[in-house]
Short mmCIF file of C-alpha atoms and ligand atoms in Angstrom, two decimals:
data_model
loop_
_atom_site.label_atom_id
_atom_site.label_comp_id
_atom_site.label_asym_id
_atom_site.label_seq_id
_atom_site.Cartn_x
_atom_site.Cartn_y
_atom_site.Cartn_z
CA MET A 1 9.02 1.03 33.22
CA GLU A 2 10.54 -2.23 32.19
CA ARG A 3 10.49 -3.06 28.50
CA TYR A 4 8.91 -6.13 26.96
CA THR A 5 11.13 -8.85 25.54
CA GLU A 6 10.32 -11.49 22.98
CA GLU A 7 12.38 -13.30 20.35
CA LYS A 8 10.80 -11.33 17.49
CA TYR A 9 12.12 -8.03 18.90
CA ARG A 10 15.67 -8.35 17.63
CA THR A 11 17.34 -6.37 14.88
CA LEU A 12 19.38 -7.31 11.84
CA TYR A 13 22.48 -6.85 13.95
CA ASP A 14 21.38 -9.77 16.14
CA ALA A 15 21.22 -12.20 13.22
CA LYS A 16 22.81 -15.54 13.95
CA GLU A 17 25.61 -16.85 11.81
CA ASN A 18 24.39 -17.49 8.23
CA GLU A 19 20.81 -16.81 9.31
CA LEU A 20 20.19 -14.10 6.71
CA GLU A 21 21.92 -16.06 3.93
CA ARG A 22 19.74 -19.06 4.71
CA LEU A 23 16.59 -16.93 4.63
CA ARG A 24 17.63 -15.39 1.32
CA GLU A 25 18.38 -18.75 -0.28
CA LYS A 26 15.14 -20.30 0.88
CA SER A 27 12.87 -17.56 -0.39
CA ALA A 28 14.81 -17.02 -3.65
CA GLU A 29 13.41 -20.34 -4.88
CA SER A 30 9.82 -19.14 -4.70
CA ALA A 31 7.84 -19.16 -7.95
CA TRP A 32 5.60 -16.46 -6.46
CA LYS A 33 8.26 -13.75 -6.15
CA PRO A 34 7.30 -10.63 -8.12
CA ALA A 35 9.56 -9.32 -10.89
CA TYR A 36 8.78 -5.61 -10.89
CA HIS A 37 6.88 -5.08 -7.63
CA ILE A 38 8.94 -3.97 -4.66
CA HIS A 39 9.12 -6.98 -2.35
CA PRO A 40 11.44 -8.37 0.33
CA GLN A 41 14.18 -10.84 -0.53
CA TYR A 42 13.20 -12.46 2.75
CA GLY A 43 11.09 -11.54 5.74
CA LEU A 44 7.86 -9.58 5.85
CA ILE A 45 7.17 -6.11 4.53
CA ASN A 46 4.21 -3.84 5.09
CA ASP A 47 3.64 -0.09 4.75
CA PRO A 48 5.51 2.11 2.26
CA ASN A 49 7.35 4.85 4.19
CA GLY A 50 9.22 8.09 3.52
CA LEU A 51 8.31 8.18 -0.20
CA ALA A 52 10.11 10.94 -2.09
CA TYR A 53 11.45 12.16 -5.38
CA PHE A 54 14.63 13.66 -3.96
CA ASN A 55 17.77 14.91 -5.64
CA GLY A 56 16.76 13.37 -8.99
CA GLU A 57 15.87 9.91 -7.62
CA PHE A 58 12.86 8.09 -6.29
CA HIS A 59 13.26 6.76 -2.76
CA VAL A 60 10.97 4.14 -1.36
CA PHE A 61 11.35 2.97 2.22
CA TYR A 62 9.11 0.35 3.74
CA GLN A 63 8.39 -1.55 6.93
CA TRP A 64 10.46 -4.70 7.10
CA TYR A 65 10.89 -7.57 9.55
CA PRO A 66 13.88 -9.61 8.32
CA PHE A 67 13.52 -12.93 10.16
CA GLY A 68 10.53 -14.52 8.44
CA ALA A 69 6.89 -13.90 7.63
CA MET A 70 5.73 -12.29 10.86
CA HIS A 71 5.23 -8.86 12.35
CA GLY A 72 8.21 -8.36 14.65
CA MET A 73 10.90 -5.75 15.04
CA LYS A 74 10.22 -3.36 12.17
CA HIS A 75 13.11 -1.81 10.28
CA TRP A 76 12.94 0.67 7.41
CA ALA A 77 14.17 -1.06 4.26
CA HIS A 78 15.23 1.14 1.34
CA VAL A 79 15.19 0.97 -2.47
CA LYS A 80 15.81 3.70 -4.98
CA SER A 81 15.26 4.26 -8.68
CA ALA A 82 15.88 6.86 -11.36
CA ASP A 83 12.76 5.91 -13.31
CA LEU A 84 10.22 4.19 -11.01
CA VAL A 85 10.90 0.95 -12.88
CA ASN A 86 14.45 -0.26 -12.14
CA TRP A 87 15.01 -0.50 -8.40
CA ASP A 88 18.29 -0.82 -6.50
CA ARG A 89 18.23 -2.46 -3.12
CA LEU A 90 20.10 -0.44 -0.50
CA PRO A 91 21.12 -1.31 3.06
CA ALA A 92 18.37 -1.00 5.69
CA ALA A 93 17.80 2.72 6.31
CA LEU A 94 16.65 2.46 9.92
CA VAL A 95 17.66 -0.31 12.28
CA PRO A 96 15.92 0.23 15.63
CA VAL A 97 18.76 0.01 18.13
CA GLU A 98 17.95 3.01 20.33
CA ASP A 99 15.94 3.12 23.50
CA TYR A 100 13.43 5.55 21.97
CA GLU A 101 12.53 2.96 19.26
CA SER A 102 13.02 -0.20 21.31
CA HIS A 103 10.22 -2.16 19.60
CA GLY A 104 10.53 -0.99 16.05
CA ALA A 105 10.94 1.93 13.67
CA TYR A 106 7.29 2.24 12.68
CA SER A 107 5.78 4.01 9.69
CA GLY A 108 6.23 7.62 8.69
CA ALA A 109 6.73 10.00 5.81
CA SER A 110 9.41 12.35 4.51
CA LEU A 111 9.77 16.01 3.65
CA GLU A 112 12.58 17.88 1.94
CA VAL A 113 13.91 20.61 4.24
CA ASP A 114 16.91 22.78 3.26
CA GLY A 115 18.15 20.31 0.67
CA MET A 116 17.95 17.33 3.06
CA LEU A 117 15.35 14.61 3.22
CA TYR A 118 13.79 14.52 6.67
CA LEU A 119 12.47 11.05 7.48
CA TYR A 120 9.86 11.12 10.22
CA TYR A 121 8.91 7.87 11.90
CA THR A 122 7.45 6.41 15.05
CA GLY A 123 9.59 4.74 17.67
CA ASN A 124 7.39 1.96 18.98
CA ILE A 125 7.79 1.08 22.67
CA LYS A 126 6.30 -1.98 24.33
CA TYR A 127 6.06 -2.56 28.07
CA SER A 128 4.12 -5.81 27.74
CA ALA A 129 2.24 -7.68 25.01
CA GLU A 130 -0.61 -5.15 25.46
CA GLU A 131 0.93 -1.98 26.85
CA ARG A 132 2.72 0.40 24.58
CA SER A 133 3.83 3.96 24.02
CA ALA A 134 5.20 5.86 21.05
CA ASN A 135 7.87 8.45 20.31
CA GLN A 136 8.05 10.47 17.14
CA CYS A 137 11.54 10.44 15.66
CA LEU A 138 13.60 11.98 12.88
CA ALA A 139 16.38 10.72 10.64
CA ILE A 140 18.04 12.89 8.01
CA MET A 141 19.25 11.77 4.58
CA ASP A 142 21.76 14.05 2.88
CA GLN A 143 22.37 14.59 -0.85
CA GLU A 144 24.80 11.65 -0.90
CA GLY A 145 22.18 9.35 0.52
CA LYS A 146 23.78 9.06 3.95
CA ILE A 147 21.13 8.57 6.63
CA GLN A 148 21.63 9.56 10.26
CA LYS A 149 19.23 9.52 13.14
CA TYR A 150 18.77 12.96 14.68
CA GLU A 151 20.96 13.33 17.75
CA ASN A 152 18.21 14.76 19.95
CA ASN A 153 15.63 12.11 19.21
CA PRO A 154 12.85 11.71 19.98
CA ILE A 155 11.44 14.92 18.54
CA ILE A 156 8.14 14.17 20.31
CA GLU A 157 8.36 12.08 23.43
CA GLY A 158 5.37 9.96 24.39
CA VAL A 159 1.75 10.66 23.53
CA PRO A 160 -0.44 13.67 24.35
CA GLN A 161 -2.99 13.53 27.14
CA GLY A 162 -6.27 11.93 26.21
CA TYR A 163 -4.77 9.31 23.87
CA THR A 164 -3.56 5.74 24.36
CA GLY A 165 -0.11 4.50 23.30
CA HIS A 166 -1.47 4.09 19.76
CA VAL A 167 -0.18 7.35 18.26
CA ARG A 168 1.89 6.87 15.12
CA ASP A 169 2.66 7.27 11.42
CA PRO A 170 3.71 10.95 11.08
CA LYS A 171 2.93 12.78 7.82
CA VAL A 172 4.59 16.20 7.71
CA PHE A 173 3.82 19.05 5.32
CA GLU A 174 4.44 22.77 5.05
CA LYS A 175 1.70 25.37 4.76
CA ASN A 176 2.11 29.15 4.85
CA GLY A 177 5.63 28.89 6.26
CA ARG A 178 4.68 26.55 9.13
CA TYR A 179 5.16 22.80 9.40
CA TYR A 180 2.37 20.47 10.41
CA MET A 181 2.48 16.83 11.43
CA LEU A 182 -0.55 14.56 11.20
CA LEU A 183 -0.58 11.42 13.34
CA GLY A 184 -2.97 8.51 13.53
CA ALA A 185 -4.25 8.17 17.08
CA GLN A 186 -6.54 6.35 19.45
CA ARG A 187 -8.52 8.32 22.02
CA GLU A 188 -8.71 7.05 25.59
CA ASN A 189 -12.29 6.01 24.89
CA LEU A 190 -10.82 3.66 22.25
CA THR A 191 -12.05 5.52 19.16
CA GLY A 192 -9.88 6.66 16.26
CA ALA A 193 -8.67 10.19 15.47
CA ILE A 194 -6.07 12.23 13.60
CA ILE A 195 -4.05 14.62 15.74
CA VAL A 196 -1.91 17.58 14.69
CA TYR A 197 1.42 18.98 15.87
CA GLU A 198 2.99 22.18 14.54
CA SER A 199 6.50 23.53 14.20
CA GLY A 200 8.42 26.52 12.87
CA ASN A 201 11.57 24.55 11.94
CA ALA A 202 10.38 20.97 11.26
CA ILE A 203 12.27 19.74 14.36
CA ASP A 204 10.69 21.27 17.48
CA TRP A 205 7.03 20.38 17.70
CA SER A 206 4.09 21.39 19.85
CA PHE A 207 0.75 19.64 20.15
CA LYS A 208 -1.99 21.58 18.43
CA GLY A 209 -5.04 19.37 18.85
CA GLU A 210 -7.31 16.94 17.11
CA LEU A 211 -8.38 17.42 13.52
CA ASN A 212 -12.13 17.79 13.24
CA LEU A 213 -12.83 15.52 10.27
CA GLN A 214 -16.61 16.02 10.22
CA ILE A 215 -17.03 12.36 9.29
CA ASP A 216 -19.34 10.32 11.45
CA PHE A 217 -17.36 7.15 12.06
CA PRO A 218 -19.18 4.31 13.79
CA ASP A 219 -17.96 3.76 17.37
CA SER A 220 -16.44 0.50 16.22
CA VAL A 221 -13.60 2.48 14.58
CA TYR A 222 -10.87 2.16 17.20
CA MET A 223 -7.86 3.59 15.36
CA LEU A 224 -6.97 5.65 12.29
CA GLU A 225 -3.60 4.61 10.91
CA CYS A 226 -1.32 6.20 8.34
CA PRO A 227 -2.85 9.62 7.65
CA ASP A 228 -1.77 11.17 4.34
CA TYR A 229 -2.51 14.64 3.04
CA PHE A 230 -2.00 16.50 -0.25
CA GLU A 231 -3.49 19.11 -2.53
CA LEU A 232 -4.86 18.09 -5.90
CA ASP A 233 -6.52 20.40 -8.44
CA GLY A 234 -7.23 23.02 -5.80
CA LYS A 235 -8.80 20.54 -3.37
CA ASP A 236 -7.42 19.09 -0.16
CA VAL A 237 -7.31 15.32 0.05
CA LEU A 238 -6.88 13.14 3.13
CA ILE A 239 -6.21 9.41 2.95
CA PHE A 240 -6.23 7.27 6.07
CA SER A 241 -6.58 3.67 7.15
CA PRO A 242 -9.36 3.17 9.70
CA GLN A 243 -9.49 0.01 11.79
CA GLY A 244 -12.82 -1.32 13.01
CA LEU A 245 -15.13 -0.46 10.09
CA LYS A 246 -17.83 -3.04 9.37
CA PRO A 247 -18.74 -4.20 5.84
CA GLU A 248 -21.48 -2.13 4.21
CA GLY A 249 -22.78 -3.02 0.72
CA HIS A 250 -19.78 -3.07 -1.63
CA ASP A 251 -17.55 -1.34 0.93
CA TYR A 252 -15.16 -2.15 3.77
CA HIS A 253 -14.92 -5.90 3.37
CA ASN A 254 -11.32 -6.20 4.45
CA LEU A 255 -10.28 -6.58 8.05
CA TYR A 256 -8.68 -3.10 7.74
CA ASN A 257 -9.74 -0.64 5.04
CA VAL A 258 -8.60 2.56 3.38
CA MET A 259 -10.68 5.72 3.03
CA TYR A 260 -10.16 9.08 1.40
CA ALA A 261 -11.89 12.41 1.82
CA VAL A 262 -11.84 15.30 -0.65
CA GLY A 263 -12.66 18.75 0.70
CA HIS A 264 -11.11 21.77 2.36
CA LEU A 265 -8.49 21.69 5.11
CA ASP A 266 -7.98 24.64 7.44
CA VAL A 267 -5.17 23.18 9.49
CA GLU A 268 -4.80 26.34 11.62
CA ALA A 269 -8.44 25.93 12.69
CA LEU A 270 -7.99 22.12 12.91
CA SER A 271 -10.91 21.62 10.59
CA PHE A 272 -11.47 19.50 7.52
CA GLU A 273 -14.69 20.02 5.61
CA PRO A 274 -15.34 16.97 3.45
CA GLU A 275 -17.27 17.19 0.20
CA ASN A 276 -16.93 13.51 -0.50
CA PHE A 277 -15.47 10.60 1.43
CA GLN A 278 -15.41 6.89 0.64
CA GLU A 279 -13.37 3.74 0.29
CA LEU A 280 -10.29 4.17 -1.91
CA GLU A 281 -9.85 0.65 -3.31
CA LYS A 282 -12.01 -2.39 -3.82
CA GLY A 283 -9.40 -5.15 -3.62
CA PHE A 284 -8.32 -7.58 -0.93
CA ASP A 285 -4.73 -6.57 -0.41
CA PHE A 286 -4.45 -2.83 -0.13
CA TYR A 287 -3.59 -0.97 3.05
CA ALA A 288 -1.62 1.93 4.52
CA PRO A 289 -1.02 3.75 1.21
CA GLN A 290 1.18 6.82 1.12
CA THR A 291 1.51 9.52 -1.52
CA PHE A 292 4.24 11.89 -2.68
CA ALA A 293 4.99 14.40 -5.43
CA GLY A 294 6.66 12.84 -8.50
CA LYS A 295 9.08 14.34 -11.00
CA HIS A 296 6.44 16.57 -12.56
CA ASN A 297 4.68 17.22 -9.30
CA GLU A 298 2.08 14.59 -10.14
CA ARG A 299 0.60 12.82 -7.09
CA LEU A 300 1.91 9.27 -6.85
CA LEU A 301 0.83 6.54 -4.47
CA PHE A 302 2.33 3.29 -3.28
CA SER A 303 0.43 0.95 -1.00
CA TRP A 304 1.14 -2.17 0.99
CA ALA A 305 -0.34 -4.97 -1.15
CA GLY A 306 -1.18 -7.02 1.88
CA MET A 307 -3.41 -7.25 4.91
CA GLY A 308 -2.76 -7.85 8.59
CA GLU A 309 -3.83 -10.95 10.53
CA ILE A 310 -4.07 -13.20 7.46
CA ASP A 311 -1.76 -16.11 6.68
CA TYR A 312 -0.42 -15.88 3.13
CA PRO A 313 0.75 -18.95 1.20
CA SER A 314 4.27 -17.49 0.82
CA ASP A 315 4.67 -17.36 4.62
CA LYS A 316 6.02 -20.88 4.58
CA GLU A 317 8.76 -19.68 2.22
CA ASP A 318 9.80 -17.09 4.82
CA TRP A 319 8.76 -14.03 2.85
CA ALA A 320 5.52 -12.07 2.74
CA HIS A 321 3.93 -9.25 0.75
CA CYS A 322 4.93 -6.63 -1.74
CA LEU A 323 4.05 -3.03 -2.49
CA SER A 324 1.58 -1.99 -5.17
CA ILE A 325 2.85 -0.52 -8.41
CA PRO A 326 3.15 3.26 -8.26
CA ARG A 327 -0.18 4.83 -9.18
CA GLU A 328 -1.04 8.35 -10.20
CA LEU A 329 -4.01 9.98 -8.50
CA CYS A 330 -6.48 12.19 -10.38
CA LEU A 331 -9.74 13.82 -9.41
CA VAL A 332 -12.62 12.86 -11.71
CA ASP A 333 -15.99 14.42 -10.85
CA GLY A 334 -14.77 14.99 -7.30
CA LYS A 335 -13.70 11.37 -6.87
CA LEU A 336 -10.21 9.99 -6.62
CA ALA A 337 -9.19 7.80 -9.56
CA GLN A 338 -6.01 5.67 -9.38
CA ARG A 339 -4.11 4.97 -12.61
CA PRO A 340 -0.84 3.13 -13.22
CA ALA A 341 2.00 5.70 -13.23
CA ASP A 342 2.88 6.67 -16.79
CA MET A 343 6.55 5.78 -16.28
CA LEU A 344 5.57 2.10 -15.97
CA LYS A 345 5.34 2.00 -19.78
CA GLN A 346 9.14 1.65 -19.65
CA LEU A 347 8.62 -1.87 -18.29
CA ARG A 348 7.22 -3.04 -21.62
CA VAL A 349 9.53 -5.17 -23.73
CA LYS A 350 7.13 -6.58 -26.31
CA SER A 351 3.49 -5.83 -27.17
CA GLU A 352 0.90 -7.66 -29.22
CA THR A 353 -2.72 -6.80 -29.98
CA SER A 354 -5.46 -9.18 -31.07
CA SER A 355 -9.25 -9.29 -31.29
CA VAL A 356 -11.72 -12.02 -30.54
CA THR A 357 -15.51 -12.33 -30.45
CA ILE A 358 -17.54 -14.95 -28.63
CA GLU A 359 -21.28 -15.49 -29.02
CA SER A 360 -21.61 -16.91 -25.49
CA GLY A 361 -19.78 -19.33 -23.18
CA SER A 362 -16.08 -19.11 -22.49
CA LEU A 363 -12.86 -19.19 -24.46
CA MET A 364 -9.20 -19.37 -23.44
CA ILE A 365 -7.72 -16.44 -25.36
CA ASP A 366 -4.12 -16.65 -24.15
CA GLU A 367 -1.72 -18.68 -22.04
CA GLY A 368 1.72 -18.29 -20.46
CA ILE A 369 0.91 -15.07 -18.60
CA GLY A 370 3.07 -14.32 -15.55
CA GLN A 371 4.77 -10.97 -15.81
CA HIS A 372 2.55 -8.88 -18.03
CA GLU A 373 0.46 -5.80 -18.46
CA LEU A 374 -2.85 -6.60 -20.15
CA GLU A 375 -5.32 -4.19 -21.70
CA PHE A 376 -8.82 -5.27 -22.61
CA LYS A 377 -11.67 -3.44 -24.28
CA LEU A 378 -14.87 -5.41 -23.95
CA ASP A 379 -17.72 -4.39 -26.24
CA THR A 380 -21.16 -5.81 -25.76
CA VAL A 381 -24.64 -4.39 -26.10
CA ASP A 382 -26.68 -7.02 -24.34
CA ALA A 383 -24.48 -9.36 -22.33
CA ASP A 384 -25.67 -9.36 -18.77
CA ILE A 385 -22.86 -11.36 -17.16
CA PHE A 386 -19.46 -11.23 -18.81
CA GLY A 387 -15.85 -10.95 -17.82
CA ILE A 388 -12.31 -12.21 -17.74
CA GLU A 389 -10.63 -14.99 -15.82
CA LEU A 390 -6.95 -14.44 -15.00
CA PHE A 391 -4.43 -17.08 -13.88
CA ALA A 392 -6.83 -19.48 -15.55
CA SER A 393 -6.38 -23.24 -15.89
CA GLU A 394 -8.64 -26.27 -15.60
CA LYS A 395 -8.67 -25.94 -11.83
CA GLU A 396 -7.78 -22.35 -10.96
CA GLY A 397 -8.72 -18.81 -11.86
CA LEU A 398 -9.24 -15.26 -10.61
CA VAL A 399 -12.63 -14.21 -11.89
CA LEU A 400 -13.47 -10.62 -12.80
CA GLU A 401 -17.18 -10.47 -13.55
CA PHE A 402 -19.31 -7.62 -14.83
CA ASP A 403 -23.01 -7.74 -14.03
CA ARG A 404 -25.08 -5.37 -16.11
CA SER A 405 -28.37 -5.90 -14.29
CA SER A 406 -26.91 -4.95 -10.93
CA GLN A 407 -24.42 -2.44 -12.45
CA ALA A 408 -21.55 -3.95 -10.51
CA VAL A 409 -18.20 -5.60 -10.98
CA SER A 410 -16.81 -8.31 -8.72
CA LEU A 411 -13.56 -10.17 -8.23
CA ASN A 412 -13.52 -13.74 -6.90
CA ARG A 413 -10.28 -15.42 -5.78
CA GLU A 414 -11.70 -18.58 -4.26
CA LYS A 415 -10.74 -20.94 -7.07
CA PHE A 416 -7.12 -21.65 -6.13
CA ALA A 417 -5.54 -24.68 -4.46
CA SER A 418 -3.66 -22.17 -2.25
CA SER A 419 -6.68 -19.99 -1.57
CA PHE A 420 -6.39 -17.95 1.61
CA GLY A 421 -8.05 -15.18 3.61
CA GLY A 422 -11.46 -16.84 3.21
CA GLU A 423 -12.39 -15.80 6.76
CA TYR A 424 -12.97 -12.34 5.25
CA GLY A 425 -14.68 -13.65 2.12
CA PHE A 426 -13.37 -14.55 -1.30
CA VAL A 427 -15.27 -11.87 -3.25
CA ARG A 428 -14.90 -8.09 -3.46
CA SER A 429 -17.13 -5.85 -5.55
CA SER A 430 -17.84 -2.33 -6.65
CA GLU A 431 -20.71 -0.52 -8.25
CA LEU A 432 -19.92 0.38 -11.84
CA LYS A 433 -21.85 2.06 -14.59
CA ILE A 434 -21.79 -0.57 -17.36
CA ASP A 435 -22.44 0.81 -20.86
CA SER A 436 -21.66 -0.84 -24.18
CA SER A 437 -17.94 -0.90 -23.51
CA VAL A 438 -15.67 -1.55 -20.52
CA ARG A 439 -11.92 -1.00 -20.33
CA VAL A 440 -9.74 -3.15 -18.09
CA GLN A 441 -6.01 -2.77 -17.51
CA VAL A 442 -4.22 -5.40 -15.43
CA PHE A 443 -0.70 -5.63 -14.05
CA ILE A 444 0.16 -9.26 -13.38
CA ASP A 445 3.32 -10.20 -11.55
CA HIS A 446 3.48 -13.90 -10.56
CA SER A 447 1.39 -13.63 -7.37
CA ILE A 448 -0.38 -10.30 -7.74
CA ALA A 449 -2.94 -8.73 -10.06
CA GLU A 450 -3.74 -5.03 -9.96
CA ILE A 451 -6.88 -4.37 -11.95
CA PHE A 452 -7.84 -0.88 -13.15
CA ILE A 453 -11.33 -0.53 -14.61
CA ASN A 454 -12.36 2.38 -16.84
CA ASP A 455 -9.25 4.44 -16.15
CA GLY A 456 -9.16 3.90 -12.43
CA GLU A 457 -12.84 4.35 -11.67
CA ALA A 458 -12.68 1.07 -9.75
CA VAL A 459 -9.42 -0.62 -8.75
CA PHE A 460 -8.83 -4.07 -7.25
CA THR A 461 -5.54 -5.32 -5.82
CA ALA A 462 -5.42 -9.07 -5.28
CA ARG A 463 -2.65 -11.41 -4.24
CA VAL A 464 -3.16 -14.94 -5.55
CA PHE A 465 -0.80 -17.91 -5.37
CA PRO A 466 -1.41 -19.98 -8.48
CA GLU A 467 -0.06 -23.41 -9.23
CA LYS A 468 2.45 -23.75 -12.03
CA GLY A 469 0.45 -23.79 -15.25
CA SER A 470 -2.36 -21.53 -14.01
CA ASN A 471 -1.42 -18.81 -16.44
CA GLY A 472 -4.24 -18.46 -18.96
CA ILE A 473 -6.70 -15.71 -19.83
CA ARG A 474 -10.28 -16.76 -20.36
CA LEU A 475 -13.06 -14.62 -21.73
CA PHE A 476 -16.65 -15.47 -20.77
CA SER A 477 -20.08 -14.06 -21.45
CA ASP A 478 -23.76 -15.01 -21.54
CA LYS A 479 -24.23 -13.16 -24.86
CA LYS A 480 -22.09 -11.82 -27.64
CA VAL A 481 -18.98 -9.93 -26.59
CA SER A 482 -16.06 -8.61 -28.63
CA CYS A 483 -12.70 -8.15 -27.00
CA THR A 484 -9.67 -6.21 -28.14
CA TYR A 485 -6.71 -7.47 -26.17
CA THR A 486 -3.19 -6.08 -25.86
CA LYS A 487 -0.52 -8.01 -24.07
CA HIS A 488 2.70 -6.30 -22.96
CA GLU A 489 5.49 -8.50 -21.76
CA LEU A 490 7.24 -6.75 -18.86
CA LYS A 491 10.84 -6.85 -17.74
CA GLN A 492 12.40 -7.51 -14.35
CA GLY A 493 12.58 -4.31 -12.28
CA ILE A 494 14.00 -5.57 -8.98
CA THR A 495 16.27 -8.41 -7.88
CA ARG A 496 14.48 -11.35 -6.31
C1 FRU B 501 -0.07 -0.09 9.42
C2 FRU B 501 0.79 -0.12 10.66
C3 FRU B 501 1.19 1.27 11.11
C4 FRU B 501 2.45 1.03 11.88
C5 FRU B 501 3.10 -0.08 11.09
C6 FRU B 501 3.89 -1.05 11.89
O1 FRU B 501 0.00 -1.27 8.69
O2 FRU B 501 0.15 -0.82 11.71
O3 FRU B 501 0.19 1.94 11.85
O4 FRU B 501 3.26 2.16 11.96
O5 FRU B 501 2.04 -0.75 10.43
O6 FRU B 501 4.55 -1.94 11.06
#
């Protein structure tokens, strides 16, 4: 069948003279570029891919469209680090020039096999604006970091019977000497599923069937993207990104959302028995996360700190999005808690602690915040509504509000001249048990705040695009509240 053509389906190799230099120069001037979050120098990034601690280094690949802030021909960009803090930008790892990936090297994961890093990804194929197919592909990175596409690609051609062309995002793991590949899929009746392939050598695959998740998704769920799987404290955990969920109470308020399920996986029997499943994050800009084993076999996660179908204020500067900071996952009472990876402490260059008490009202407690980690302990016995405003100025502010009477916490990002995404609401919230003390840890990086409450019990990721001068911290409360506040100045981790 004839392939679809459109201007946005061209690769880096088709760049016009000086085109990339011009893009780089234009977006370098942005005041919103993060300092230690992985982000593009120009163009748009989305999902983290192929995450690995391999041969003594951390490798992060991610979806990248070079020619501006739009979803077009996706490449795999590549950065690496010895410490999760200082990142080196490397040449694009996958440039989709082959027929089996004619419309992009889509998301996937990696696995170390015989001392090599196997990078699994989806070759996206488009026949028209609507019609598509998918191939599953392999590239191999050796110990020197040289990456080559597998000569007999694709390793899985097309999609299995019963599914539409939406089959993608391979996650491969080994269990009892066999290899298994999970893929996000759409059934022919336009509902979402996870399907499984198996292999004895991690190269030749056969279709095994659909994973029985035993979760009753509403029929509106039309696709499950980016499945991820790992073991944690003797439990099996699945993370996936369903599309088509409707908002429900505090949950699923983004256009696309992320869920996890803790339970028991019997992959041979294609069954997953969930003990608990729910939304993973409460923020606005969190999608398609992927996990991997760190240096000490701890479970680390990176996510796309962005959302599809929304115009972001940096689009006009020809760059869009960043990844989250690396987070460590822990199980607490059967629930998944996300905490900033311990190695991020190496970002700190200067720390200061202070204390302040207010009887009621609001008080600016600091200014000049842009590239910082902030830790707050808020103590109050009877305040009903209290909280912290970040990126605060006369006109702007990101408002984190605790509400004792409804035992909830909310985050409001409406109050910005460059507010955006309002079509999906400006407020996100979570239930939270509010006692006499609340702990809040925030990573701020120019145009992003990642907020961890009570050691990762609730986490909010929010992009905001403040005006110059919106860099204060304001404390507010309806009754007496005491706040212990530590500010860590953080260093640059990646070139802009
Ligand atoms: C998720 C996703 C994946 C796909 C990739 C394309 O954000 O849609 O399912 O592989 O992005 O960039």
